Tab-separated table of C-alpha atoms in Angstrom:
chain	number	residue	atom	x	y	z
A	1	MET	CA	-14.034	6.014	-4.449
A	2	ASN	CA	-10.337	6.428	-5.792
A	3	ILE	CA	-7.286	4.040	-4.362
A	4	LYS	CA	-3.691	4.668	-4.504
A	5	ILE	CA	-1.045	2.788	-3.459
A	6	ILE	CA	2.509	5.065	-3.448
A	7	CYS	CA	5.469	2.633	-2.854
A	8	VAL	CA	8.855	3.553	-2.564
A	9	GLY	CA	11.111	2.331	-5.864
A	10	LYS	CA	10.192	0.489	-9.117
A	11	ILE	CA	9.394	-2.738	-9.800
A	12	LYS	CA	11.803	-4.383	-12.130
A	13	GLU	CA	10.649	-8.818	-11.739
A	14	LYS	CA	8.261	-9.212	-14.689
A	15	PHE	CA	6.332	-11.871	-12.604
A	16	TYR	CA	5.686	-9.311	-10.056
A	17	LYS	CA	4.655	-6.670	-12.807
A	18	GLN	CA	2.590	-9.429	-13.964
A	19	ALA	CA	0.487	-10.305	-10.991
A	20	ILE	CA	-0.418	-6.855	-10.042
A	21	GLY	CA	-1.560	-6.312	-13.780
A	22	GLU	CA	-3.788	-8.733	-13.150
A	23	TYR	CA	-5.350	-7.714	-9.681
A	24	LEU	CA	-5.420	-4.279	-10.999
A	25	LYS	CA	-7.494	-5.392	-14.619
A	26	ARG	CA	-9.837	-7.795	-11.554
A	27	LEU	CA	-10.393	-4.156	-9.893
A	28	THR	CA	-10.986	-2.112	-12.772
A	29	VAL	CA	-15.041	-3.100	-12.295
A	30	PHE	CA	-15.181	-1.961	-8.906
A	31	SER	CA	-12.642	0.978	-7.952
A	32	LYS	CA	-10.124	2.890	-9.712
A	33	VAL	CA	-6.723	1.496	-8.223
A	34	GLU	CA	-3.555	3.525	-8.832
A	35	ILE	CA	-0.064	2.609	-8.639
A	36	VAL	CA	2.659	5.961	-7.700
A	37	GLU	CA	6.199	4.696	-7.639
A	38	VAL	CA	8.467	7.320	-5.979
A	39	ASN	CA	12.093	6.885	-6.292
A	40	ASP	CA	13.834	5.544	-4.160
A	41	GLU	CA	17.099	7.533	-2.273
A	42	LYS	CA	20.774	5.771	-2.596
A	43	ALA	CA	21.883	4.783	-0.160
A	44	PRO	CA	25.509	2.240	1.114
A	45	GLU	CA	24.807	-0.170	3.826
A	46	ASP	CA	26.352	0.616	6.843
A	47	LEU	CA	24.241	4.396	7.225
A	48	SER	CA	24.307	6.190	10.937
A	49	TYR	CA	20.496	6.400	12.472
A	50	LYS	CA	21.216	9.725	11.858
A	51	GLU	CA	22.111	8.914	7.783
A	52	LEU	CA	19.121	6.310	7.842
A	53	SER	CA	17.016	9.005	8.888
A	54	ASP	CA	17.628	11.361	6.612
A	55	VAL	CA	16.958	8.815	3.589
A	56	LYS	CA	13.665	7.678	4.744
A	57	GLU	CA	12.766	11.385	5.363
A	58	LYS	CA	13.335	12.729	1.445
A	59	GLU	CA	11.654	9.174	1.030
A	60	GLY	CA	9.158	10.630	2.742
A	61	GLU	CA	9.021	13.741	1.497
A	62	ARG	CA	8.807	12.577	-2.349
A	63	ILE	CA	5.751	9.754	-0.905
A	64	LEU	CA	3.479	13.128	1.029
A	65	SER	CA	4.118	15.136	-2.316
A	66	LYS	CA	1.592	12.672	-3.801
A	67	ILE	CA	-1.371	12.575	-1.062
A	68	LYS	CA	-3.827	15.011	-0.989
A	69	ASP	CA	-4.762	16.424	2.083
A	70	ASP	CA	-8.310	15.149	2.733
A	71	SER	CA	-7.082	11.563	1.822
A	72	LEU	CA	-7.437	8.502	4.056
A	73	VAL	CA	-3.670	7.353	4.703
A	74	ILE	CA	-2.518	3.835	5.947
A	75	THR	CA	0.534	3.006	6.033
A	76	LEU	CA	1.868	-0.474	5.964
A	77	GLU	CA	3.986	-1.233	8.858
A	78	ILE	CA	5.286	-4.640	10.684
A	79	GLY	CA	3.825	-2.828	14.128
A	80	GLY	CA	0.239	-2.321	12.782
A	81	ARG	CA	-2.950	-3.649	13.274
A	82	GLU	CA	-2.820	-7.067	11.570
A	83	MET	CA	-6.350	-7.887	10.801
A	84	ASP	CA	-7.886	-10.496	8.498
A	85	SER	CA	-9.589	-10.077	5.458
A	86	LEU	CA	-12.972	-9.779	6.396
A	87	ASP	CA	-11.858	-6.949	8.578
A	88	PHE	CA	-9.928	-5.484	5.754
A	89	ALA	CA	-12.527	-5.429	3.716
A	90	ASP	CA	-14.690	-3.660	6.246
A	91	LEU	CA	-12.776	-1.407	6.779
A	92	ILE	CA	-11.945	-0.419	2.650
A	93	LYS	CA	-16.382	-0.790	2.604
A	94	ASP	CA	-16.479	1.382	6.096
A	95	GLU	CA	-14.607	4.253	3.640
A	96	MET	CA	-16.352	3.710	0.800
A	97	VAL	CA	-19.584	4.539	2.920
A	98	ASN	CA	-18.510	7.013	5.076
A	99	GLY	CA	-15.561	8.492	3.164
A	100	PHE	CA	-17.445	11.461	1.686
A	101	GLY	CA	-14.957	10.694	-1.837
A	102	ARG	CA	-11.801	11.271	-0.441
A	103	ASP	CA	-8.899	9.060	-1.591
A	104	LEU	CA	-7.695	5.245	-0.259
A	105	VAL	CA	-3.867	5.742	0.527
A	106	PHE	CA	-1.615	3.100	1.138
A	107	VAL	CA	2.371	3.796	1.675
A	108	ILE	CA	4.557	0.553	1.103
A	109	GLY	CA	7.918	2.507	2.283
A	110	GLY	CA	11.194	1.081	0.959
A	111	SER	CA	13.839	-1.411	2.057
A	112	ASN	CA	14.327	1.468	5.147
A	113	GLY	CA	11.013	1.548	6.122
A	114	LEU	CA	8.833	4.473	6.538
A	115	GLY	CA	10.085	8.327	7.648
A	116	GLU	CA	8.300	9.889	10.541
A	117	ASN	CA	7.143	12.349	8.332
A	118	VAL	CA	4.732	9.807	6.716
A	119	LEU	CA	4.378	8.184	9.812
A	120	LYS	CA	2.833	11.283	11.092
A	121	ARG	CA	0.693	11.577	8.541
A	122	SER	CA	-0.924	7.727	8.756
A	123	ASP	CA	-4.075	7.788	9.595
A	124	LYS	CA	-4.222	3.995	10.327
A	125	SER	CA	-1.281	1.390	9.990
A	126	LEU	CA	-1.472	-1.741	8.643
A	127	SER	CA	0.593	-5.551	9.363
A	128	PHE	CA	0.813	-8.261	6.815
A	129	GLY	CA	1.982	-10.140	10.201
A	130	LYS	CA	5.593	-9.773	12.224
A	131	MET	CA	7.398	-11.296	8.411
A	132	THR	CA	9.922	-9.116	6.277
A	133	TYR	CA	8.297	-9.419	3.269
A	134	PRO	CA	10.768	-7.650	-0.177
A	135	HIS	CA	8.360	-3.924	-0.808
A	136	GLN	CA	8.095	-5.419	-4.781
A	137	LEU	CA	6.163	-8.692	-3.216
A	138	MET	CA	3.871	-6.552	-1.006
A	139	ARG	CA	2.520	-4.667	-3.558
A	140	VAL	CA	1.293	-7.986	-5.091
A	141	ILE	CA	-0.300	-8.804	-1.762
A	142	LEU	CA	-2.002	-6.142	-1.207
A	143	THR	CA	-3.598	-5.789	-4.819
A	144	GLU	CA	-4.920	-9.208	-4.356
A	145	GLN	CA	-6.091	-8.490	-0.976
A	146	ILE	CA	-7.814	-4.806	-2.261
A	147	TYR	CA	-8.898	-7.040	-4.956
A	148	ARG	CA	-10.248	-10.182	-2.656
A	149	ALA	CA	-11.915	-6.921	-0.574
A	150	PHE	CA	-14.076	-5.969	-2.897
A	151	MET	CA	-15.648	-9.816	-3.800
A	152	ILE	CA	-16.567	-9.997	-0.023
A	153	ILE	CA	-17.892	-6.335	-0.181
A	154	ASN	CA	-19.978	-7.874	-3.249
A	155	ASN	CA	-20.524	-11.292	-1.658
A	156	ARG	CA	-18.835	-13.000	-5.329
A	157	THR	CA	-17.179	-15.957	-4.612
A	158	TYR	CA	-13.426	-16.328	-4.717
A	159	HIS	CA	-11.176	-19.083	-3.640
A	160	LYS	CA	-10.440	-19.262	0.118
């Protein structure tokens, strides 16, 4: 199974890159995990609802262009389903067993969130809680949780 994490924007901070790199390196024994960055849409702070929607739709088009038709798409959203690490491991394991080789795609939106076009394409939505995190930090959290899931699936010890 291939896992793809599609993100809006680039990471500039070295410490985020190092943390993500460490988890990606650890994951190589379990699965191919790829991070795909799409450009964010430049936008001023004081956008109207329509302008904000247009920005998210343009970013959404970039995201959707990176997703195969048969992929299982999980969007990260504040209003998504919350689960613990065991449930998350079960989700990944189920896809490994029943996904018929399709890609598992996680989508992290930009600072403005995800467009309706991406939300409509989403098969599942996942929340890491009600708090708002910088989207760069969410990449670290998500890669760590994917690594933790594979450790759980393979009955390997990992700190709690």
